[in-house]
Structure formats: C-alpha cells, structure tokens
Tab-separated table of C-alpha atoms and ligand atoms in Angstrom:
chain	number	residue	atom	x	y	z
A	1	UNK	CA	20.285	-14.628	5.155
A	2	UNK	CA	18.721	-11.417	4.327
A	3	UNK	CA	15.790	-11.480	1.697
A	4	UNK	CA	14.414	-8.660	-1.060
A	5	UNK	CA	10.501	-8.546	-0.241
A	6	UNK	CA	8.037	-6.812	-2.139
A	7	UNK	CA	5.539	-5.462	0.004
A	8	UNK	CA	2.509	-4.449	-1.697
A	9	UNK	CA	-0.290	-1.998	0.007
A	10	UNK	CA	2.852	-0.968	2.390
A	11	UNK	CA	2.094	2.390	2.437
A	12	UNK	CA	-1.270	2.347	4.377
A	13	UNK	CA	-2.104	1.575	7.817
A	14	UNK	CA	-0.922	-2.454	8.215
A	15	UNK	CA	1.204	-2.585	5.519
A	16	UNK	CA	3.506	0.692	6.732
A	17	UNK	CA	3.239	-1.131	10.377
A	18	UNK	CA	4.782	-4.262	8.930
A	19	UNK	CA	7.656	-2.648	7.043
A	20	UNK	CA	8.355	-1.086	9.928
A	21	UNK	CA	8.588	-4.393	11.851
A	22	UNK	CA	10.612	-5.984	9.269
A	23	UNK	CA	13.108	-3.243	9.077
A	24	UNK	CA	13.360	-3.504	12.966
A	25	UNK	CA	13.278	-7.232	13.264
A	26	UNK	CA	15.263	-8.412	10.100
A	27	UNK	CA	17.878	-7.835	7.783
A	28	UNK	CA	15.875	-7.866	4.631
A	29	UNK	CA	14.998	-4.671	2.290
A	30	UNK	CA	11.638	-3.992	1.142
A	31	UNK	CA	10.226	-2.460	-1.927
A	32	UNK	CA	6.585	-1.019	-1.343
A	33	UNK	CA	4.354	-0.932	-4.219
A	34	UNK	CA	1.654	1.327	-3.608
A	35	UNK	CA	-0.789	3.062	-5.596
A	36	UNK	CA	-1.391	5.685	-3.189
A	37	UNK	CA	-4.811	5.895	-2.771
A	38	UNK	CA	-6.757	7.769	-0.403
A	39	UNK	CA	-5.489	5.009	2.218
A	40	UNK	CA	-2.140	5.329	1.451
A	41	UNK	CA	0.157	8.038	2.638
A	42	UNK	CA	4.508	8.334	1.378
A	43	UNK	CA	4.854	10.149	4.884
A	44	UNK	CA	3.426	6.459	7.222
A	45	UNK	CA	7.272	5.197	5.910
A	46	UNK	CA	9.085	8.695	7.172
A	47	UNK	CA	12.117	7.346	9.584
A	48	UNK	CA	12.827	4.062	7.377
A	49	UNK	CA	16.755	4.609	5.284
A	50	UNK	CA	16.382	4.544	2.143
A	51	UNK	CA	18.912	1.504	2.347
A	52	UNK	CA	16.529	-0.726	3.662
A	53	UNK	CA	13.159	0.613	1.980
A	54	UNK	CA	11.958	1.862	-1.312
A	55	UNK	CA	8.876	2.937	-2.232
A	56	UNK	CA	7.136	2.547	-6.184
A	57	UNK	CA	3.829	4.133	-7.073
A	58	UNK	CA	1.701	1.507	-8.736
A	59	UNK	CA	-0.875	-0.634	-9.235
A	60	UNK	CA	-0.978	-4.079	-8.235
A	61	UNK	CA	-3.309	-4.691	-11.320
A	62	UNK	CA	-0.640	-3.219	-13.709
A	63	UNK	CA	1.247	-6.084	-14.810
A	64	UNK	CA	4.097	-4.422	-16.271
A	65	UNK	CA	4.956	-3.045	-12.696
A	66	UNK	CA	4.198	-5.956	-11.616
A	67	UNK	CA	6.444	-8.669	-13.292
A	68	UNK	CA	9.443	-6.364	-13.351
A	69	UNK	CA	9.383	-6.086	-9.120
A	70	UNK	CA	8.382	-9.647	-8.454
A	71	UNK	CA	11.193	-10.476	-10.799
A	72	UNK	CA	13.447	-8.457	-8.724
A	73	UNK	CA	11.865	-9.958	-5.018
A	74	UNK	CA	12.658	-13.178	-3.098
A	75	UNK	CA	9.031	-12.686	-1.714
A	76	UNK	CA	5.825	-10.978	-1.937
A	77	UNK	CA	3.837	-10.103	0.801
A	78	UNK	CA	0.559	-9.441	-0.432
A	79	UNK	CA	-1.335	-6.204	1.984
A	80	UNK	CA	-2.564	-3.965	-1.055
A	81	UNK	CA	-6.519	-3.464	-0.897
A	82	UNK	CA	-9.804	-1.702	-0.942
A	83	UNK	CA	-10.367	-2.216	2.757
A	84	UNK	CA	-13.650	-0.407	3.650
A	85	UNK	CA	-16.973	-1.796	3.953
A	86	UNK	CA	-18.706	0.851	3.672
A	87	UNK	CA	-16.975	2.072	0.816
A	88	UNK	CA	-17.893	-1.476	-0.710
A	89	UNK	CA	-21.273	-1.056	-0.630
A	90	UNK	CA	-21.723	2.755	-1.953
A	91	UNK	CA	-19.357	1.537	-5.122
A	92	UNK	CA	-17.987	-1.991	-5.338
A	93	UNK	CA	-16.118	-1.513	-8.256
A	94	UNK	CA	-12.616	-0.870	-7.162
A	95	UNK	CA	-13.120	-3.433	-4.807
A	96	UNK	CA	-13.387	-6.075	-7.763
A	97	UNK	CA	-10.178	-4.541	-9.785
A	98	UNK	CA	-7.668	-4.348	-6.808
A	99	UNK	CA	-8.794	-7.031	-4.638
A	100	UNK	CA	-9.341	-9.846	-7.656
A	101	UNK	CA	-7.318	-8.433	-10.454
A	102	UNK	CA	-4.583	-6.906	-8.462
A	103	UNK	CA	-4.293	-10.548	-6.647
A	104	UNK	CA	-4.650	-12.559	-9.734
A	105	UNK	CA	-1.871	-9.911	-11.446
A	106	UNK	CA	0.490	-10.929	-9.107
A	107	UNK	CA	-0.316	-14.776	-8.660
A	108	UNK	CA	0.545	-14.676	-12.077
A	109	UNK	CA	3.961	-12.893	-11.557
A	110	UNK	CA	4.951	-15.454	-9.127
A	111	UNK	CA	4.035	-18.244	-10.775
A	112	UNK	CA	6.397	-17.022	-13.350
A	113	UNK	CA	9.422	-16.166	-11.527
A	114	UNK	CA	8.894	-18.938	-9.040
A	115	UNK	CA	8.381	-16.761	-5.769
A	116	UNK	CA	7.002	-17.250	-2.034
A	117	UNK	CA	3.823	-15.236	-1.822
A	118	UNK	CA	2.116	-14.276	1.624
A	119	UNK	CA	-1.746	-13.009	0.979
A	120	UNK	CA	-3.230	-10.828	3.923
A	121	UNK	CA	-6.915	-11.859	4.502
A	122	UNK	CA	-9.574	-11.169	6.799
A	123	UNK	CA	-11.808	-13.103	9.288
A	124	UNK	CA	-14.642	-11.616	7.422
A	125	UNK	CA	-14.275	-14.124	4.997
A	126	UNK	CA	-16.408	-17.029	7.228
A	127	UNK	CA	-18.942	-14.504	7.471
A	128	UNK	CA	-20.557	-13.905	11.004
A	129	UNK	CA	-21.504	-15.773	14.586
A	130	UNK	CA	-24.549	-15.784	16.856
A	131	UNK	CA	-23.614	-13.372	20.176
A	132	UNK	CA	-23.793	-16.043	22.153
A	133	UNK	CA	-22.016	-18.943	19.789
A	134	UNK	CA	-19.652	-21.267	21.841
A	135	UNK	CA	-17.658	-21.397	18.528
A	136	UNK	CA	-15.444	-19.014	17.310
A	137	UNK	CA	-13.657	-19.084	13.386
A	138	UNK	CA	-11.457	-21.342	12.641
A	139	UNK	CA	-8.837	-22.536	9.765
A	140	UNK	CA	-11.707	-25.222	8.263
A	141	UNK	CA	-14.716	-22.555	8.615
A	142	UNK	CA	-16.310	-22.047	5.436
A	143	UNK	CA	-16.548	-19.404	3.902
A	144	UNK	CA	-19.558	-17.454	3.454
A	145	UNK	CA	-18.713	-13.501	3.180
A	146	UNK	CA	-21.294	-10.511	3.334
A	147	UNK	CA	-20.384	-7.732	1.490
A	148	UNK	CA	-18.614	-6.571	-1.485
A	149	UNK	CA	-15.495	-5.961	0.136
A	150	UNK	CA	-15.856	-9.840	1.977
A	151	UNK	CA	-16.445	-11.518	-1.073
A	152	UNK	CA	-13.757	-9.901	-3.150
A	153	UNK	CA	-11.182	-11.179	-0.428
A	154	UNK	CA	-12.798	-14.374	-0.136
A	155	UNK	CA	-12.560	-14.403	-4.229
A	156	UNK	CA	-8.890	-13.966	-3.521
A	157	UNK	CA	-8.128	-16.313	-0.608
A	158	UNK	CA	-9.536	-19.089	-3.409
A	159	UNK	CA	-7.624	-17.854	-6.368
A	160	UNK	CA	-4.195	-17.972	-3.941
A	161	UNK	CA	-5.651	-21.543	-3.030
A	162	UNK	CA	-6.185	-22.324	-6.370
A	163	UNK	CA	-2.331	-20.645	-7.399
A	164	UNK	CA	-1.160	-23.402	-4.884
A	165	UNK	CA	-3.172	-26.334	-5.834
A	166	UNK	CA	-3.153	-26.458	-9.720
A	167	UNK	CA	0.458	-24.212	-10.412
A	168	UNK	CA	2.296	-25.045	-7.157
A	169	UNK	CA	2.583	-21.799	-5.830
A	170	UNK	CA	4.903	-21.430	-2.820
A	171	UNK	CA	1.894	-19.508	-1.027
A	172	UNK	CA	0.493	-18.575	2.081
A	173	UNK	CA	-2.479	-16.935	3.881
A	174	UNK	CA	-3.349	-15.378	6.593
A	175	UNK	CA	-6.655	-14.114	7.974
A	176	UNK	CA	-6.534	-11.733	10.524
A	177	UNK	CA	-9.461	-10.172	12.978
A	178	UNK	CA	-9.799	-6.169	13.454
A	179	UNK	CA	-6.813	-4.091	13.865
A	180	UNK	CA	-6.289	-0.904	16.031
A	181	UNK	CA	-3.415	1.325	16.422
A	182	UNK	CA	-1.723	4.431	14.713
A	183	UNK	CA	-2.252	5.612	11.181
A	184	UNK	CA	-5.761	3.819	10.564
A	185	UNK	CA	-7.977	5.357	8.335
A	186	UNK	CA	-10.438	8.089	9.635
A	187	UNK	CA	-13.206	6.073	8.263
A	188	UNK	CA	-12.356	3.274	10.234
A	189	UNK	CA	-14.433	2.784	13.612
A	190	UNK	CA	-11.945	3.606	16.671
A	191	UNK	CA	-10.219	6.398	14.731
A	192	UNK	CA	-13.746	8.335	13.826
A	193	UNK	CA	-14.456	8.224	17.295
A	194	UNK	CA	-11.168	9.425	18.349
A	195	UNK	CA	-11.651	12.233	15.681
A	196	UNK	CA	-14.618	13.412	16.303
A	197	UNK	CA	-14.689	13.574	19.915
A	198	UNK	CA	-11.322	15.553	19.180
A	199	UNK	CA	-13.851	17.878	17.061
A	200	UNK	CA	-16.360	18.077	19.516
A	201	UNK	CA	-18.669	15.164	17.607
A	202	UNK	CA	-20.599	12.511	19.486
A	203	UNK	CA	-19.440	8.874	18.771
A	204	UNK	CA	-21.969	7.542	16.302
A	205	UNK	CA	-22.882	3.547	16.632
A	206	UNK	CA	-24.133	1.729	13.707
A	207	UNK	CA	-27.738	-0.053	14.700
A	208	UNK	CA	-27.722	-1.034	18.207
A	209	UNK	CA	-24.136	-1.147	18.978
A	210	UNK	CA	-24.221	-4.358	19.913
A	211	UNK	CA	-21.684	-6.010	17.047
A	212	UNK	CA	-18.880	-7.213	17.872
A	213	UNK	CA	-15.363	-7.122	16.552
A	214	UNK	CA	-12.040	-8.889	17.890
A	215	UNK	CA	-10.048	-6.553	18.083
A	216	UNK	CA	-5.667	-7.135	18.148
A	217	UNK	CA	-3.463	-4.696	17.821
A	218	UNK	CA	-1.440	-3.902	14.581
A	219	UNK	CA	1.957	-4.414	15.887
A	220	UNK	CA	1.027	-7.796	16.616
A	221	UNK	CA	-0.462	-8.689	13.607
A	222	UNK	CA	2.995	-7.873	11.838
A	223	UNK	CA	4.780	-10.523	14.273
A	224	UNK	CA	1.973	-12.551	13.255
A	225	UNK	CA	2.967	-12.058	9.542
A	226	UNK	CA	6.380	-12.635	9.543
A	227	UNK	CA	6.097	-15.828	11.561
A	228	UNK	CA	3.726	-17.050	8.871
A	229	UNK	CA	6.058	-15.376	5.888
A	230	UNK	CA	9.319	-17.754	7.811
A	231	UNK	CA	7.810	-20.657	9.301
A	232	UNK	CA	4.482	-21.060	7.974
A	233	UNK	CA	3.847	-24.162	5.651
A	234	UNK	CA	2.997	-23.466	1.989
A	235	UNK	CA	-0.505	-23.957	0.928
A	236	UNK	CA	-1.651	-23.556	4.779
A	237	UNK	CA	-4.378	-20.968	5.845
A	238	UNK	CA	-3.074	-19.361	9.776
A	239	UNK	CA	-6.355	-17.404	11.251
A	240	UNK	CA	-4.733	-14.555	13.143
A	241	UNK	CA	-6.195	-12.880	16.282
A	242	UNK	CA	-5.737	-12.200	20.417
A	243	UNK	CA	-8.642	-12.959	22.438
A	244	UNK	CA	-9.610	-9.728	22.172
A	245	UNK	CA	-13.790	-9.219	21.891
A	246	UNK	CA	-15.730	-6.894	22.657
A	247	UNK	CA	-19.004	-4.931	21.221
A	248	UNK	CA	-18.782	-1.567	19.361
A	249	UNK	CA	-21.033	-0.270	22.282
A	250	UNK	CA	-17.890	-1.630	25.299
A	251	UNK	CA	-15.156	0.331	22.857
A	252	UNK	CA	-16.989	3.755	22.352
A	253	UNK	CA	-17.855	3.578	26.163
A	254	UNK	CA	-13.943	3.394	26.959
A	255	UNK	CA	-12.950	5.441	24.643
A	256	UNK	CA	-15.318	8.334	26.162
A	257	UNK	CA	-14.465	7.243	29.530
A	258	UNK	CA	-10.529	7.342	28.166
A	259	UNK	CA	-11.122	11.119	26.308
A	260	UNK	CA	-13.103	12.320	29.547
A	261	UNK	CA	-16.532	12.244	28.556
A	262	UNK	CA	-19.333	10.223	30.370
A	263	UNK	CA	-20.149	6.739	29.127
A	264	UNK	CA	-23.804	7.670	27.546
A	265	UNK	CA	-22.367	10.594	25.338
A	266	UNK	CA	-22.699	9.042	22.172
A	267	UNK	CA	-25.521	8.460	18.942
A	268	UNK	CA	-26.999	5.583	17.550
A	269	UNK	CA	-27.581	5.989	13.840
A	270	UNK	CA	-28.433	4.183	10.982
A	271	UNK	CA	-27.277	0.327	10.520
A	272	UNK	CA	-24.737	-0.811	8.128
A	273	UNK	CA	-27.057	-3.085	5.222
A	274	UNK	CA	-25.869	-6.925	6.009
A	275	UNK	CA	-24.219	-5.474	8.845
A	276	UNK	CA	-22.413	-8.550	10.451
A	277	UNK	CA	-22.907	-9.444	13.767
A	278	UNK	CA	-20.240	-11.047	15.374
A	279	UNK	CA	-16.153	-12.000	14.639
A	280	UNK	CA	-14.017	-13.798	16.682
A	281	UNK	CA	-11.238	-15.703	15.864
A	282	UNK	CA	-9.733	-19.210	17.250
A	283	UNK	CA	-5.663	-18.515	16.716
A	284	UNK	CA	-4.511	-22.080	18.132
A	285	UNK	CA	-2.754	-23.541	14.842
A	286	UNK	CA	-0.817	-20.180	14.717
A	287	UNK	CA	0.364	-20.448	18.970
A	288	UNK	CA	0.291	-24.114	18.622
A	289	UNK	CA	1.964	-25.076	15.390
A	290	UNK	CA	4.218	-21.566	15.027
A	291	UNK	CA	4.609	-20.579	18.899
A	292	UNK	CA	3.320	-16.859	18.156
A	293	UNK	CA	2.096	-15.173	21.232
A	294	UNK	CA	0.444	-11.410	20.831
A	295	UNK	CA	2.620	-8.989	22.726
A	296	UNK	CA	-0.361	-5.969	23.279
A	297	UNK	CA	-2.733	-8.042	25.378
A	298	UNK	CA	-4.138	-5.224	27.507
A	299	UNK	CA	-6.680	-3.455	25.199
A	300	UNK	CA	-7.537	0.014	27.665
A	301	UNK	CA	-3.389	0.538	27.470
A	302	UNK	CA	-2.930	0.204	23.856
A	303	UNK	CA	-6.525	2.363	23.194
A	304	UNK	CA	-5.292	4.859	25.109
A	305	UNK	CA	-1.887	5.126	23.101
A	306	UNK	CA	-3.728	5.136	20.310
A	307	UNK	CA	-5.556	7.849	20.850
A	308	UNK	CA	-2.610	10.011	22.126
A	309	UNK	CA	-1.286	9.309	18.713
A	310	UNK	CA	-4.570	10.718	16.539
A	311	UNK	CA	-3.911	14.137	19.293
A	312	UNK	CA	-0.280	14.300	18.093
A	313	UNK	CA	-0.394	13.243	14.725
A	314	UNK	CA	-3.394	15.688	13.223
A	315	UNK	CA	-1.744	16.154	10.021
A	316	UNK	CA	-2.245	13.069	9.257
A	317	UNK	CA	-5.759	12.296	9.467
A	318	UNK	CA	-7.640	16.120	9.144
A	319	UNK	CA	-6.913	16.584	5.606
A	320	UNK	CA	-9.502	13.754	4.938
A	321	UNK	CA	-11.655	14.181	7.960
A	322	UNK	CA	-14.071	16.830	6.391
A	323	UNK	CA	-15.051	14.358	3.409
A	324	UNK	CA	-15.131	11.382	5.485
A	325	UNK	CA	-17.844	13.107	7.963
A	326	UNK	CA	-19.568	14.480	4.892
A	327	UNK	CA	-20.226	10.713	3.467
A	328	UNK	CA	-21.141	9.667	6.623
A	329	UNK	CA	-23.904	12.074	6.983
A	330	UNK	CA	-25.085	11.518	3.582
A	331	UNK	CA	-25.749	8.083	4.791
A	332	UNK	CA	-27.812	9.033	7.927
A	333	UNK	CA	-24.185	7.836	10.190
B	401	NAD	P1	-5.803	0.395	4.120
B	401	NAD	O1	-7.006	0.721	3.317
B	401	NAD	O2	-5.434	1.236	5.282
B	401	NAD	O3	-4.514	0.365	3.166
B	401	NAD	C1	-4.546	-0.223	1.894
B	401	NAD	C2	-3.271	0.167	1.157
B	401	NAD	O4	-3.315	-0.457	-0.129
B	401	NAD	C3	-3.157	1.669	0.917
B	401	NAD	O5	-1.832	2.108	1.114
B	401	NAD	C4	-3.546	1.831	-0.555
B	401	NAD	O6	-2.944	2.969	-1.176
B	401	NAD	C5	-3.034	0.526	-1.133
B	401	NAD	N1	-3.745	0.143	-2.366
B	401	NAD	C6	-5.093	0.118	-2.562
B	401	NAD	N2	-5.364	-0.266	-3.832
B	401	NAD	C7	-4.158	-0.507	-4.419
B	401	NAD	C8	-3.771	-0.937	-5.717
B	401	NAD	N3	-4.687	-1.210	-6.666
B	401	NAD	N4	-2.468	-1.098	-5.991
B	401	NAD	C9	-1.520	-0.822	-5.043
B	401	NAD	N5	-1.831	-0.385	-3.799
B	401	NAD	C10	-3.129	-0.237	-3.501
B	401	NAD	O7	-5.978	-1.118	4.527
B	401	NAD	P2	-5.506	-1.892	5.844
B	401	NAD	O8	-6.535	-1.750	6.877
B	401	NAD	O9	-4.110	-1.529	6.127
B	401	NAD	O10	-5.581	-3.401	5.305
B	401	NAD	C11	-4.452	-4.007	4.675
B	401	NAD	C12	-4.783	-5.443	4.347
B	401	NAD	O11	-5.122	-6.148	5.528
B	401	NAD	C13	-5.972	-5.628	3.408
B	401	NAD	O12	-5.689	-6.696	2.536
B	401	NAD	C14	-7.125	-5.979	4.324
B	401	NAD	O13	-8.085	-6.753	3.653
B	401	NAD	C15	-6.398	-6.776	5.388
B	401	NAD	N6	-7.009	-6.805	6.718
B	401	NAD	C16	-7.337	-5.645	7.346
B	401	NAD	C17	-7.836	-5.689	8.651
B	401	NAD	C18	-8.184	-4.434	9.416
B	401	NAD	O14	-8.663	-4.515	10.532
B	401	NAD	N7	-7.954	-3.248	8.887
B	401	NAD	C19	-8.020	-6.933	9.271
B	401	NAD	C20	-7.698	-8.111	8.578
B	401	NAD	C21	-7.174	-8.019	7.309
B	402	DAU	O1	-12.476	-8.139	10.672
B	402	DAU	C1	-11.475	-7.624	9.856
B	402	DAU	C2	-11.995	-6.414	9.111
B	402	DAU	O2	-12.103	-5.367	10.068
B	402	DAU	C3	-11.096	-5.991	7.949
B	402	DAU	O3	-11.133	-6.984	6.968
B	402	DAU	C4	-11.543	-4.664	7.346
B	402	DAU	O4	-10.610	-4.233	6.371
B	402	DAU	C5	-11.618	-3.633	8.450
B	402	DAU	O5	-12.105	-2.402	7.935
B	402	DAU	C6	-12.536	-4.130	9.564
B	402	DAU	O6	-13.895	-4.239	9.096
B	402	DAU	P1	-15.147	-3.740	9.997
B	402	DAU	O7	-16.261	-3.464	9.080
B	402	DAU	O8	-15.334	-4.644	11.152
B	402	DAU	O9	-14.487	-2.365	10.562
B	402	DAU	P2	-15.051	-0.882	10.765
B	402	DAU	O10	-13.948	-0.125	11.427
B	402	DAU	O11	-15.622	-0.317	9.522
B	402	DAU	O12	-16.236	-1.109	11.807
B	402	DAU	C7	-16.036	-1.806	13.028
B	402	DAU	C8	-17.400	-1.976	13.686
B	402	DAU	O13	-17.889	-0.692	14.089
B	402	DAU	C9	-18.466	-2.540	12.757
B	402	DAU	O14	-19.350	-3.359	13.526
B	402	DAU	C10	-19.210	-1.303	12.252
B	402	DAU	C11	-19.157	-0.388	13.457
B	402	DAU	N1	-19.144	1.080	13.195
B	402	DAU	C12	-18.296	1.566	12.279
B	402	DAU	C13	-18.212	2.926	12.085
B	402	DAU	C14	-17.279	3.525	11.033
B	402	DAU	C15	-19.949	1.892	13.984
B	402	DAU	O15	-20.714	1.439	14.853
B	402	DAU	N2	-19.866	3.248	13.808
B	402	DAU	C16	-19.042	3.800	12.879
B	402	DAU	O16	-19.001	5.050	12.754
C-alpha cells in the first residue's frame, strides 16, 4: 500500500537522492519540507511529477508548518540539517536551532498525530578511532561527539531515543558513514577537490592527510533508508556503511590520478581544530538482521562518475564556489 511521507531536508544532497529512490522504488508520494538554505537547491528534484512529489519552503523549527504536514503524512523521514563541520565551528548557532529544535519540533508533531518517524544520523556521533584500532563503530558504541555539528546530532539521536522511551514514539535511527556522489555541497571534501582542480586549484588536505573517512555512496545509503523506514524495528539504532575506508591523502591521490594530474599535486594546509581521526563503521545488524547489501562497492568507478557529474553539472555548484574558496582561505585551507 502506498504511503504519504514527509521528507524533511529533501532538497539537498541525501535527502533529493532519497526522494529520488523512493519515487523510483515505491508507490508512495513525498512532500519535501525544506528551508532552502545554502545546501538546498528546488532544481536537485527537477525530473520528479509533480504527482508523486511536492515541495514546501520551511523550517523544520516552525511548528505551525510543522504540525499541519505531519498531520497530513503517514511518515516522516527526518534528513533536514546543518551538515558542515566546518561551518560548526566558525558559528554553531544554526547548528543548535535546526539540528535540536527543528528535531524536537517535529518529535513533538508526531507524538501528536501518532506517526512513524525515521531520524538520519551520523557515525560522527561515537566520536573517533585509533588508525590502527581492530574495532570499528558499532550500534552499542557510546557516544562521545567532537564538534558542534557532532554534538547537536548526538543531542538529537537522544531526544528521538528519549521520544521512543518515555512517549512511545514509533521511531527509528540511522547513522550513516561519509557519503559521495552527485549534488554534494562544494564545501564538502571530494567535491572541492573536484572543483578546484576543474579551476586549476591544487587539492588542499587538512593536517597531514592522514584521516580517514568511510566512505559509501549516496545511492546506497537511500536503499539503506528505506529498508530501515519498512523493516526496521521501532526504537532500534541501524549504523549504516560499506566497507569502504580510506585516508583523505588515498582519495585526493585518485582523484588527481582520475582528473590527469600526478599523485603529489596537491597542498597540505591548516588542520581542522578537534579534527577527528578516524570513522569506520561495522554495518552487520543492518546485512544481518535487514539483508541490505550496498550496490556501489567499487569506489575508483563511482569517483570517477562523480566527477563527470561536477564537469557536466557546473551550474550547480559555481554559483557558490567563489564564497566557499573565499572562507576557506580566510581560514589558512
Ligand atoms: P546538506 O547540507 O547537503 O543538506 C541539508 C538540507 O537540509 C538542505 O536542503 C537544507 O536546505 C535543509 N535544511 C537545513 N536547515 C533546515 C531547516 N531548519 N529546515 C528545513 N530544512 C533545512 O546535508 P546532507 O549531507 O545531505 O545531510 C543530510 C542528513 O544526513 C543530515 O542529517 C546529516 O547529518 C546526515 N548525514 C550526512 C552524511 C554525509 O556524509 N553528508 C553522513 C551521515 C549522515
Ligand atoms: O561521517 C559522516 C559525516 O561526514 C557527516 O555527518 C557530515 O555531515 C559530512 O559533512 C561528513 O563529515 P566530514 O567532516 O568527515 O566531511 P568533510 O567532507 O568536511 O571532510 C572529509 C575529510 O576531509 C575530513 O577528514 C576533513 C578533510 N578535508 C576536508 C576538506 C573540506 C580536507 O582534508 N580538505 C578539505 O578541503
């Protein structure tokens, strides 16, 4: 049976990839509720009917938008966010109101109207590992986030815990490990490299490059979703990722081997403060208990489509590429 979901944050780079996968995979309609920030862009939901998807510029901290569309929805699924570290830590402030308020504003909502909520988290929450840690996160990790942006979404994980545990709220979450593909930011690692060596910039790596992310790809974190969203069970955390490590210094080396520039042509530059060192993420109780399996397993192949997409798709990304540089610099990166 076909199901009414609100989809907030579904105009910016996962969010538009999931309604894109739901509309392809399901019969449900979405409403996006978006406040269209500097993130978000109308034109990442071109192609969708309007049958199927409908799009309402908001804030998820506005709770008069808010109760009227949850109202309306069989189920929320919870992507709106200030997403940026380094944003976090030059001003953490809309980090606190979107993040914490916006999630509380809707908890709130769905208590009300009785609704299945999904929350989108991040691995960041648990923190960071030792390079050479045997371990990697998992479901019962605890949580112990480094910046502003990590412990507003670990703030929120616990209030949707909390939502579950003391209002019985039909709830979910998910925490997911670094995403690549189309429409990311250009303030978000892979596509500033893309960009600038588009520009004729050198790659610039924060400290010693040596951090490392775990990097899946976005389509795959959508299957990821919905399988959660339909078969996950309420009040259960699913840790989302595919295997796929590697340092900062490994990606900008293919990525100028995959642009054809040699391996050594890029810049270190100034560290990120509390700059974690390592993510990686243990996925079994999502394969195991759910039977998800990533489809994008080959990271080079999926890189390189990626950056074929930032050298066909520059209206989308150099209208904010001058400012994004411009902070950057101001920052010594
Ligand atoms: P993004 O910054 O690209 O997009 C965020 C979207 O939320 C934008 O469309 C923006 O306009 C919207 N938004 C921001 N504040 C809002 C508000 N107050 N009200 C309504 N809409 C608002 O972020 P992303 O990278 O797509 O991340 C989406 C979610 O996934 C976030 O919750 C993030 O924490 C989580 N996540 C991201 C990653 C990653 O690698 N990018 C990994 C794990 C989890
Ligand atoms: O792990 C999930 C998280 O991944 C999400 O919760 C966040 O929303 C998402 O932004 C991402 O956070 P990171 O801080 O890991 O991503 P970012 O793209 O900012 O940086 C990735 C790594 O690359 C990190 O170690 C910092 C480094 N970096 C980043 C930039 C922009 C550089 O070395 N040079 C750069 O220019």
């Amino acid at each position: 049976m076909s199901r009414h979901l609100l989809v907030t944050g579904g105009a910016g780079f996962i969010g538009s990839h999931f309604v894109h996968h739901v509309v392809e995979h399901t019969d449900d309609t979405v409403t996006v509720l978006d406040k269209l920030t500097y993130a978000g862009d109308e034109a990442f939901l071109d192609g969708l009917s309007d049958s199927r998807v409908s799009l309402v510029v908001g804030d998820v901290a506005d709770a008069g938008i808010v109760e009227d569309l949850v109202a309306k929805s069989d189920a929320i699924v919870h992507f709106a966010a200030e997403s940026h570290n380094d944003n976090s830590l030059s001003d953490p402030s809309p980090f606190l109101r979107t993040n914490l308020i916006g999630t509380f504003t809707l908890l709130e909502a769905a208590r009300r109207h009785e609704k299945r909520f999904h929350h989108i988290s991040t691995d960041e929450v648990y923190g960071d590992l030792e390079l050479d840690d045997p371990e990697r996160f998992s479901e019962t990790t605890a949580y112990n986030p480094s910046s502003p942006y990590s412990a507003t979404k670990a703030g929120s994980d616990m209030l949707v815990r909390a939502w579950v545990r003391s209002f019985g709220v039909q709830a979910t979450l998910s925490n997911c490990s670094n995403n690549y593909g189309p429409r990311q930011h250009v303030e978000k690692f892979i596509p500033r490299q893309i960009t600038n060596l588009i520009d004729g910039i050198r790659p610039r790596l924060y400290g010693a490059g040596q951090n490392v992310r775990d990097w899946i790809h976005v389509d795959d974190h959508s299957s990821a979703v919905l399988k959660v969203l339909d078969e996950g069970r309420i009040g259960e955390t699913y840790l989302i990722g595919a295997d796929g490590e590697k340092s900062n210094r490994e990606v900008v080396e293919l990525i100028l081997e995959q642009m054809g520039r040699q391996k050594g042509d890029f810049d270190l530059v100034t560290d990120r403060p509390g700059h974690d060192l390592r993510y990686a993420i243990d996925p079994s109780r999502l394969r195991e208990e759910l039977g998800w399996e990533p489809r994008f397993r080959d990271f080079e192949s999926g890189l390189a489509a990626t950056i074929q997409w930032y050298r066909d798709h520059e209206r989308f990304w150099r209208p904010q590429k001058a400012a994004v540089e411009a902070k950057y610099a101001a920052a010594g990166q």
